[in-house]
Short mmCIF file of C-alpha atoms and ligand atoms in Angstrom, two decimals:
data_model
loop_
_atom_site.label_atom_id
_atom_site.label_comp_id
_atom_site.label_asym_id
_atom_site.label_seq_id
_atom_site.Cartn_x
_atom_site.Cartn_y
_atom_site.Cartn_z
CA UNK A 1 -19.30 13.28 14.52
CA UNK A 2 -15.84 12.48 15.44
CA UNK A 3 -13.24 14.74 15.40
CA UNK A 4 -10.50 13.58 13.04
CA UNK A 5 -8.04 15.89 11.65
CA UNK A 6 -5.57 15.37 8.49
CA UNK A 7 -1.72 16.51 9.40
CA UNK A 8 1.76 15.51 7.62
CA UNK A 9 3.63 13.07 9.70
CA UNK A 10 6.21 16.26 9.41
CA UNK A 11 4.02 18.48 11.52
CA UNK A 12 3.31 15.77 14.07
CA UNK A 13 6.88 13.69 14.61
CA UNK A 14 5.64 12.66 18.03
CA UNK A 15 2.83 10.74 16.64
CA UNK A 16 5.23 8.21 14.82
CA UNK A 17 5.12 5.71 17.58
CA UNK A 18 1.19 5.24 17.81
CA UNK A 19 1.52 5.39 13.69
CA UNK A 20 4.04 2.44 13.51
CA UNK A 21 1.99 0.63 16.09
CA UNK A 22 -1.64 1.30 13.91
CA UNK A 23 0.08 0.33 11.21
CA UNK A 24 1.88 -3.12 12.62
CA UNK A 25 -1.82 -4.02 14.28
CA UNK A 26 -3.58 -4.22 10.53
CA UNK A 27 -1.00 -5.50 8.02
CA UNK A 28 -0.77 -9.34 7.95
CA UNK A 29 2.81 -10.20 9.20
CA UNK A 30 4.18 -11.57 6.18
CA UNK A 31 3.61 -8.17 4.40
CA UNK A 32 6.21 -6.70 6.70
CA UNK A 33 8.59 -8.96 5.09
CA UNK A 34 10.25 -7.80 1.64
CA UNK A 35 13.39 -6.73 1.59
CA UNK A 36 12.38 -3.23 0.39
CA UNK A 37 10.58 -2.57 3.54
CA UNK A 38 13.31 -3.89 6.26
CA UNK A 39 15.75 -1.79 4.48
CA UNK A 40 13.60 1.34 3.54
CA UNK A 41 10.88 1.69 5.70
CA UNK A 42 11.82 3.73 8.65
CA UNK A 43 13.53 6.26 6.08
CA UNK A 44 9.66 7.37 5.37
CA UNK A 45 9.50 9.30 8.23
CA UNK A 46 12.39 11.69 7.87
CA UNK A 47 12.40 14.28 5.64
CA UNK A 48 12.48 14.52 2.60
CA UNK A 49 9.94 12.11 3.12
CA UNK A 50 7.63 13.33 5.87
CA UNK A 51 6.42 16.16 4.33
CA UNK A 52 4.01 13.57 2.32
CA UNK A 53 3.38 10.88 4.80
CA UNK A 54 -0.03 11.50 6.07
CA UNK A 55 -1.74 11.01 9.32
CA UNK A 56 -5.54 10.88 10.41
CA UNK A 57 -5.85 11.49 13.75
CA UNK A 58 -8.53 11.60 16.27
CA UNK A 59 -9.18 13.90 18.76
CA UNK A 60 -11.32 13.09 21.79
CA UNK A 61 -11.34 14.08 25.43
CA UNK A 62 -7.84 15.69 25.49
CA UNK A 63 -6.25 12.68 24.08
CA UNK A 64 -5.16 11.89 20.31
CA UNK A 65 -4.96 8.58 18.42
CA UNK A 66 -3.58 7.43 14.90
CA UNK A 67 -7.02 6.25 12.94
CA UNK A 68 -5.16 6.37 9.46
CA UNK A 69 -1.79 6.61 7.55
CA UNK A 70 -0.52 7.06 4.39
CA UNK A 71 2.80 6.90 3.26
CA UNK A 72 4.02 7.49 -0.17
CA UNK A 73 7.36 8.16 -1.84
CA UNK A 74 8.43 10.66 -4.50
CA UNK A 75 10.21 9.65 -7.58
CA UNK A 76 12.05 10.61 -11.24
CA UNK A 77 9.82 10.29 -13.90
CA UNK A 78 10.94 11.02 -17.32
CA UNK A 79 8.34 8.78 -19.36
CA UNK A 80 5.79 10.30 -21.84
CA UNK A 81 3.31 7.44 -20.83
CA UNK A 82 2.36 5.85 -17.42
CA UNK A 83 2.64 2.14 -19.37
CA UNK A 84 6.11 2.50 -18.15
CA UNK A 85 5.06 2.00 -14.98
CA UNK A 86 7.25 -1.08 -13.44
CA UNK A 87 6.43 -4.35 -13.48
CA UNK A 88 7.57 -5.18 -10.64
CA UNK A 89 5.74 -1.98 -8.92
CA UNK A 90 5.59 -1.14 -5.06
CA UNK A 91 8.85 -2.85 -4.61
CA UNK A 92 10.42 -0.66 -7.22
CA UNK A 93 9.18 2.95 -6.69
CA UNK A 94 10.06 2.49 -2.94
CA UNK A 95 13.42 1.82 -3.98
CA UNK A 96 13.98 4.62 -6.91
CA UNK A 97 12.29 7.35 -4.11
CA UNK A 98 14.80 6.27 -1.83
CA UNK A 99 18.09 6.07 -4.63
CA UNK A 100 16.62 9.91 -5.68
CA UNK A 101 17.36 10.91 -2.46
CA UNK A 102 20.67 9.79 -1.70
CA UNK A 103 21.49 11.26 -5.29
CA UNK A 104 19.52 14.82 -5.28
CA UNK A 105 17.55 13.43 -7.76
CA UNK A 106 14.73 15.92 -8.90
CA UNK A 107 11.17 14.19 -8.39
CA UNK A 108 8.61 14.62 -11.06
CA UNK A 109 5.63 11.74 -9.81
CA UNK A 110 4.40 10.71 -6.24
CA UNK A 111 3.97 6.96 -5.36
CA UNK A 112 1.08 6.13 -2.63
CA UNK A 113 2.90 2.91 -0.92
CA UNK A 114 0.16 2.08 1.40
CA UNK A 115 -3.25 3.20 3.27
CA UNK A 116 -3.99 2.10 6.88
CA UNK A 117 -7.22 3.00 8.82
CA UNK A 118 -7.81 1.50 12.17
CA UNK A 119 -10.62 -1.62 11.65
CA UNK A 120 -12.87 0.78 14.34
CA UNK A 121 -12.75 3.43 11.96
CA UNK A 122 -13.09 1.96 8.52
CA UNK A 123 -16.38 3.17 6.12
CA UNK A 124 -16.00 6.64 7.33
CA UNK A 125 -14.30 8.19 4.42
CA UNK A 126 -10.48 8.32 6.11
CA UNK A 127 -9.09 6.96 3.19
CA UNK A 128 -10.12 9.52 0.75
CA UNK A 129 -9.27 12.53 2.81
CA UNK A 130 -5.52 10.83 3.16
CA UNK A 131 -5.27 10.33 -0.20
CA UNK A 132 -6.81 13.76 -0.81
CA UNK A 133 -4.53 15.51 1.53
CA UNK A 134 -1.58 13.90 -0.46
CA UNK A 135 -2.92 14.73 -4.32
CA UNK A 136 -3.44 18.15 -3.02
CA UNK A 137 0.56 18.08 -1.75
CA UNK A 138 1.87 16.84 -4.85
CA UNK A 139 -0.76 19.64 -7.11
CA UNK A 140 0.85 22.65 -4.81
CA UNK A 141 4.45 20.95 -5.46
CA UNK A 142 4.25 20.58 -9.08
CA UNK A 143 4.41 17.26 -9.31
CA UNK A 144 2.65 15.31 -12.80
CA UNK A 145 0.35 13.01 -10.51
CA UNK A 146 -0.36 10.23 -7.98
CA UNK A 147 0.12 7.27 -8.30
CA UNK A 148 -0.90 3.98 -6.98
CA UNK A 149 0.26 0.11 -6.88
CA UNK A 150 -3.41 -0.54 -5.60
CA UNK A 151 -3.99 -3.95 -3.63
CA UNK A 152 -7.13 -4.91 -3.59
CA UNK A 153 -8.75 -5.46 -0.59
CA UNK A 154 -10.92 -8.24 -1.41
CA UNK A 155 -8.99 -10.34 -3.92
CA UNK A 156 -7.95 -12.80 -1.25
CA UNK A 157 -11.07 -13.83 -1.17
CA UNK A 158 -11.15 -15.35 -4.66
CA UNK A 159 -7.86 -17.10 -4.93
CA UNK A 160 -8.97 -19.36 -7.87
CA UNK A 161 -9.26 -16.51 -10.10
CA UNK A 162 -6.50 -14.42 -12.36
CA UNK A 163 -5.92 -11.03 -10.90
CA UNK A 164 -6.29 -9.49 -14.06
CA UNK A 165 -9.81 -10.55 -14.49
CA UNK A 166 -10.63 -9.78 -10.93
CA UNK A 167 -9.88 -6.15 -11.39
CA UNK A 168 -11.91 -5.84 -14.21
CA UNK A 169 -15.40 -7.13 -12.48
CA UNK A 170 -18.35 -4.75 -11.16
CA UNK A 171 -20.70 -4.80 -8.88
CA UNK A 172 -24.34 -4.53 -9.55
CA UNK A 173 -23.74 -0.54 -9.98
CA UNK A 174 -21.37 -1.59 -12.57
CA UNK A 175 -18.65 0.09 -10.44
CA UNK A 176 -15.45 -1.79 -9.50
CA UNK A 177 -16.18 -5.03 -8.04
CA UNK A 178 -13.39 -4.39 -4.99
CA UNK A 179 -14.13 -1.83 -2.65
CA UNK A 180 -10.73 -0.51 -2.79
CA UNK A 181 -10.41 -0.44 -6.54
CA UNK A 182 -13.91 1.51 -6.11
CA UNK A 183 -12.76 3.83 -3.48
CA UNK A 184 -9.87 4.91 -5.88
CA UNK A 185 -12.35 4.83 -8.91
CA UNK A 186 -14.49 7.49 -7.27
CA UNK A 187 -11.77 10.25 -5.95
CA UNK A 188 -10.99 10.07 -10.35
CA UNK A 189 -8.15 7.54 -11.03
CA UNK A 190 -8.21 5.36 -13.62
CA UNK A 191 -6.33 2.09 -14.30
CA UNK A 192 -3.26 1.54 -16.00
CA UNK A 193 -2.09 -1.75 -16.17
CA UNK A 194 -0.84 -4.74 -13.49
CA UNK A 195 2.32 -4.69 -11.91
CA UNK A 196 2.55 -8.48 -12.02
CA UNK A 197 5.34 -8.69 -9.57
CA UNK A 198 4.59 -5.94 -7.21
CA UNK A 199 6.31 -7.23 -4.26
CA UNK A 200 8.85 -9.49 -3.27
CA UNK A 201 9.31 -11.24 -0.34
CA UNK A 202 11.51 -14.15 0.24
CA UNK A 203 11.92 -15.69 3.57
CA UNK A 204 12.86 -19.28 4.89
CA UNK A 205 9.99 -21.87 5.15
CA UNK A 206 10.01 -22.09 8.94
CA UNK A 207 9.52 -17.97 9.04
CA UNK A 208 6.17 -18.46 6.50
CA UNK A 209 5.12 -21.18 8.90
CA UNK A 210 5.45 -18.95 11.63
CA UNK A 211 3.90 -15.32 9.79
CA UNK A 212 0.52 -17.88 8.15
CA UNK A 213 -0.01 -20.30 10.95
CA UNK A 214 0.08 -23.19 8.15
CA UNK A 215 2.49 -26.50 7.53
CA UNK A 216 4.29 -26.60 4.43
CA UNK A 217 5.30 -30.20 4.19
CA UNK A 218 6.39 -30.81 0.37
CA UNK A 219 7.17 -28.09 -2.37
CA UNK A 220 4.96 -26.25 -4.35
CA UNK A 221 2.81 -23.62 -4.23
CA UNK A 222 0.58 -22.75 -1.29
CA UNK A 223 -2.66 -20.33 -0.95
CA UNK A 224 -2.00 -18.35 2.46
CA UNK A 225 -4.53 -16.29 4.15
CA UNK A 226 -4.64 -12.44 3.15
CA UNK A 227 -2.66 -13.35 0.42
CA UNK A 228 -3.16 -12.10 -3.23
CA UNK A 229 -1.13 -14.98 -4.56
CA UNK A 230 0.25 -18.33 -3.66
CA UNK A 231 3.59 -18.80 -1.63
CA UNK A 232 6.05 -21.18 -3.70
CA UNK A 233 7.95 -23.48 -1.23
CA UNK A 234 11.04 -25.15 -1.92
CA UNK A 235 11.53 -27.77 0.63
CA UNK A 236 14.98 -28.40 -0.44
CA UNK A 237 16.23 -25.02 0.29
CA UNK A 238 13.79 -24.70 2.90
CA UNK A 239 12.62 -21.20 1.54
CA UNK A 240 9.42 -19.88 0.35
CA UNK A 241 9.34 -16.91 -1.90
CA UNK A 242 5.98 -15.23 -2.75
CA UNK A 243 5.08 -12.55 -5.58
CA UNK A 244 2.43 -10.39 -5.18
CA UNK A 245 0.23 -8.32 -8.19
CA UNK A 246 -0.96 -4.97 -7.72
CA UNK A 247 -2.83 -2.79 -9.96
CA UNK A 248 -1.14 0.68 -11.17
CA UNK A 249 -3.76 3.17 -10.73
CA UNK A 250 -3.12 7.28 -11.61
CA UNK A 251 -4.99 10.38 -9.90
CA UNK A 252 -4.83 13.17 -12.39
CA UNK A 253 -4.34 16.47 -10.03
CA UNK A 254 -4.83 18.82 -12.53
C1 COA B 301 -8.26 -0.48 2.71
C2 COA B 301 -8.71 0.37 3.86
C3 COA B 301 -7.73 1.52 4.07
C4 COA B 301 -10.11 0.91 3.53
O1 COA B 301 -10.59 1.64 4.62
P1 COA B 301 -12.15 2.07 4.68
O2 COA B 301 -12.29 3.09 5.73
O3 COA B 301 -12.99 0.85 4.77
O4 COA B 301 -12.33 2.67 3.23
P2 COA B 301 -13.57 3.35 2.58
O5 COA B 301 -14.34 4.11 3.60
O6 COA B 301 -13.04 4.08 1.40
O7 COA B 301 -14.44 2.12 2.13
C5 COA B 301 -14.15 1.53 0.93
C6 COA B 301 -15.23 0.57 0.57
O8 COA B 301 -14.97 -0.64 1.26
C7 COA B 301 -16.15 -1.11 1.87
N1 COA B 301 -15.70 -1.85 3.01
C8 COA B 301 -15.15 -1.38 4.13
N2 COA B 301 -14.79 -2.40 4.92
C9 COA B 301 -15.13 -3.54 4.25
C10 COA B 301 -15.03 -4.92 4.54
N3 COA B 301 -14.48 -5.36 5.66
N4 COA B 301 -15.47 -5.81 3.63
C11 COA B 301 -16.01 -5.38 2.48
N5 COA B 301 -16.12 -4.10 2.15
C12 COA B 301 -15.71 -3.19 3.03
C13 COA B 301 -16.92 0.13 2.18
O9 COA B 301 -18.28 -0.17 2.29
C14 COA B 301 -16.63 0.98 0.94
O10 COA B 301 -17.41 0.60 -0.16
P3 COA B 301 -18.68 1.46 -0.59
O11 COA B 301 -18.36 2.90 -0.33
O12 COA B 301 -18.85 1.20 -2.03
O13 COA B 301 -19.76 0.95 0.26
C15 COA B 301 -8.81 -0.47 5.18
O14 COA B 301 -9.67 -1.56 4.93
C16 COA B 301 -7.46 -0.99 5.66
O15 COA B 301 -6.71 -0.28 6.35
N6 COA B 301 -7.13 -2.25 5.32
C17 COA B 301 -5.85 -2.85 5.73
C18 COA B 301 -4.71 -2.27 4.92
C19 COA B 301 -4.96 -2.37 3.43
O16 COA B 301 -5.31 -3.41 2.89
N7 COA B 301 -4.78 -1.22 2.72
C20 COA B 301 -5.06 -1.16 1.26
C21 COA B 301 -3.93 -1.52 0.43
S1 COA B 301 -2.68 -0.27 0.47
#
């Protein structure tokens, strides 16, 4: 049994370079790419914020690795009903967590942003003792919940088909279809609705050549690998601009 322990990235500030570099080795490039992120992203690690960004970490032989990450952001939340969760989703609750903060804004909800667990290490459970470790943060905090613009692992699979009917398929077990819908299905969180235009990124043409390995040569819209939706392409302004759906998921913590 490997030895993997669960610590806040605020405990463990000299892990952040082996975190960034886990974290830069899984994602596809192009997800590194909305303007949210470039502005945002390194913010997660100071406090307020590292107090709920959470590392697994192995320990073998004297030496330590990053196996997993979360990060997450806290945010105002004075709605009655989670169907007010935005539309546009991960690219808006990174930016209100980051506009509470410069303000002193008091935080009622936390948003997970993302899960990472090292390929080597994936089917072992990491994922729901990070995600654990943070709905047991926000209970002791007093915050109203968890929740999650969940992208589904598989859907890039199945371009052809809507993302809303995707999430709704099961598996033989009649259980989620997508193993990460699933994985959030079992620790207790149910769905809420799609954030249609979870994240934004707009880039020029020649950088989405570069980040998909493909040729765009007329406009229109363009399946990419990894990608939950198409990439539009405008060759006359040589851009490409692509809008991704997540699905709003909440952990009770009560
Ligand atoms: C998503 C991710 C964190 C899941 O990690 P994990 O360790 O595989 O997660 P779990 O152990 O909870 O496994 C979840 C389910 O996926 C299945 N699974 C794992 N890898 C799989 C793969 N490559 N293909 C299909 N299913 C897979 C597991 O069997 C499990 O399903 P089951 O328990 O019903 O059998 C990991 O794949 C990852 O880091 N991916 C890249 C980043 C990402 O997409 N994050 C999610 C969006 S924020």
């Amino acid at each position: 049994m490997k030895n993997i322990v669960i610590a806040s990235f605020q405990s463990r500030t000299d892990l952040l370079e082996k975190a960034e570099k886990m974290i830069a080795d899984h994602w596809p490039d192009f997800m590194m790419g909305t303007s949210v992120n470039e502005n945002y992203w390194d913010r997660l690690y100071a406090s307020p914020f590292s107090h709920y960004q959470f590392l697994a970490i192995l320990k073998e032989n004297d030496q330590e690795e990053v196996v997993g990450v979360i990060n997450a952001v806290a945010l105002p939340w004075q709605h009655n009903s989670f169907d007010a969760l935005p539309d546009n989703g991960w690219d808006c609750v990174f930016e209100l967590g980051m506009q509470a903060d410069e303000k002193q804004l008091p935080c009622q909800l936390i948003s997970a942003l993302s899960v990472t667990v090292d390929s080597r290490y994936r089917g072992q459970g990491i994922p729901q003792r990070l995600i654990n470790a943070l709905k047991t943060y926000a209970k002791d905090q007093g915050y109203l919940g968890v929740v999650v613009p969940v992208r589904p692992t598989l859907k890039h699979l199945y371009p052809l088909h809507s993302f809303e009917e995707y999430c709704q398929w099961k598996n033989d077990n009649n259980e989620p279809f997508d193993p990460w819908i699933r994985t959030h299905w079992r620790l207790g969180a149910t769905m809420i609705k799609i954030a249609p235009q979870s994240m934004k990124i707009e880039a020029p043409k020649e950088t989405w050549e570069q980040w998909t390995s493909l040729r765009f040569p007329m406009s229109g819209d363009y399946a990419i690998p990894m990608g939950l939706a198409p990439v539009s392409i405008d060759i006359q302004h040589q851009s490409g601009t692509y809008l991704e759906p997540n699905l709003w998921m909440f952990h009770d913590i009560n």
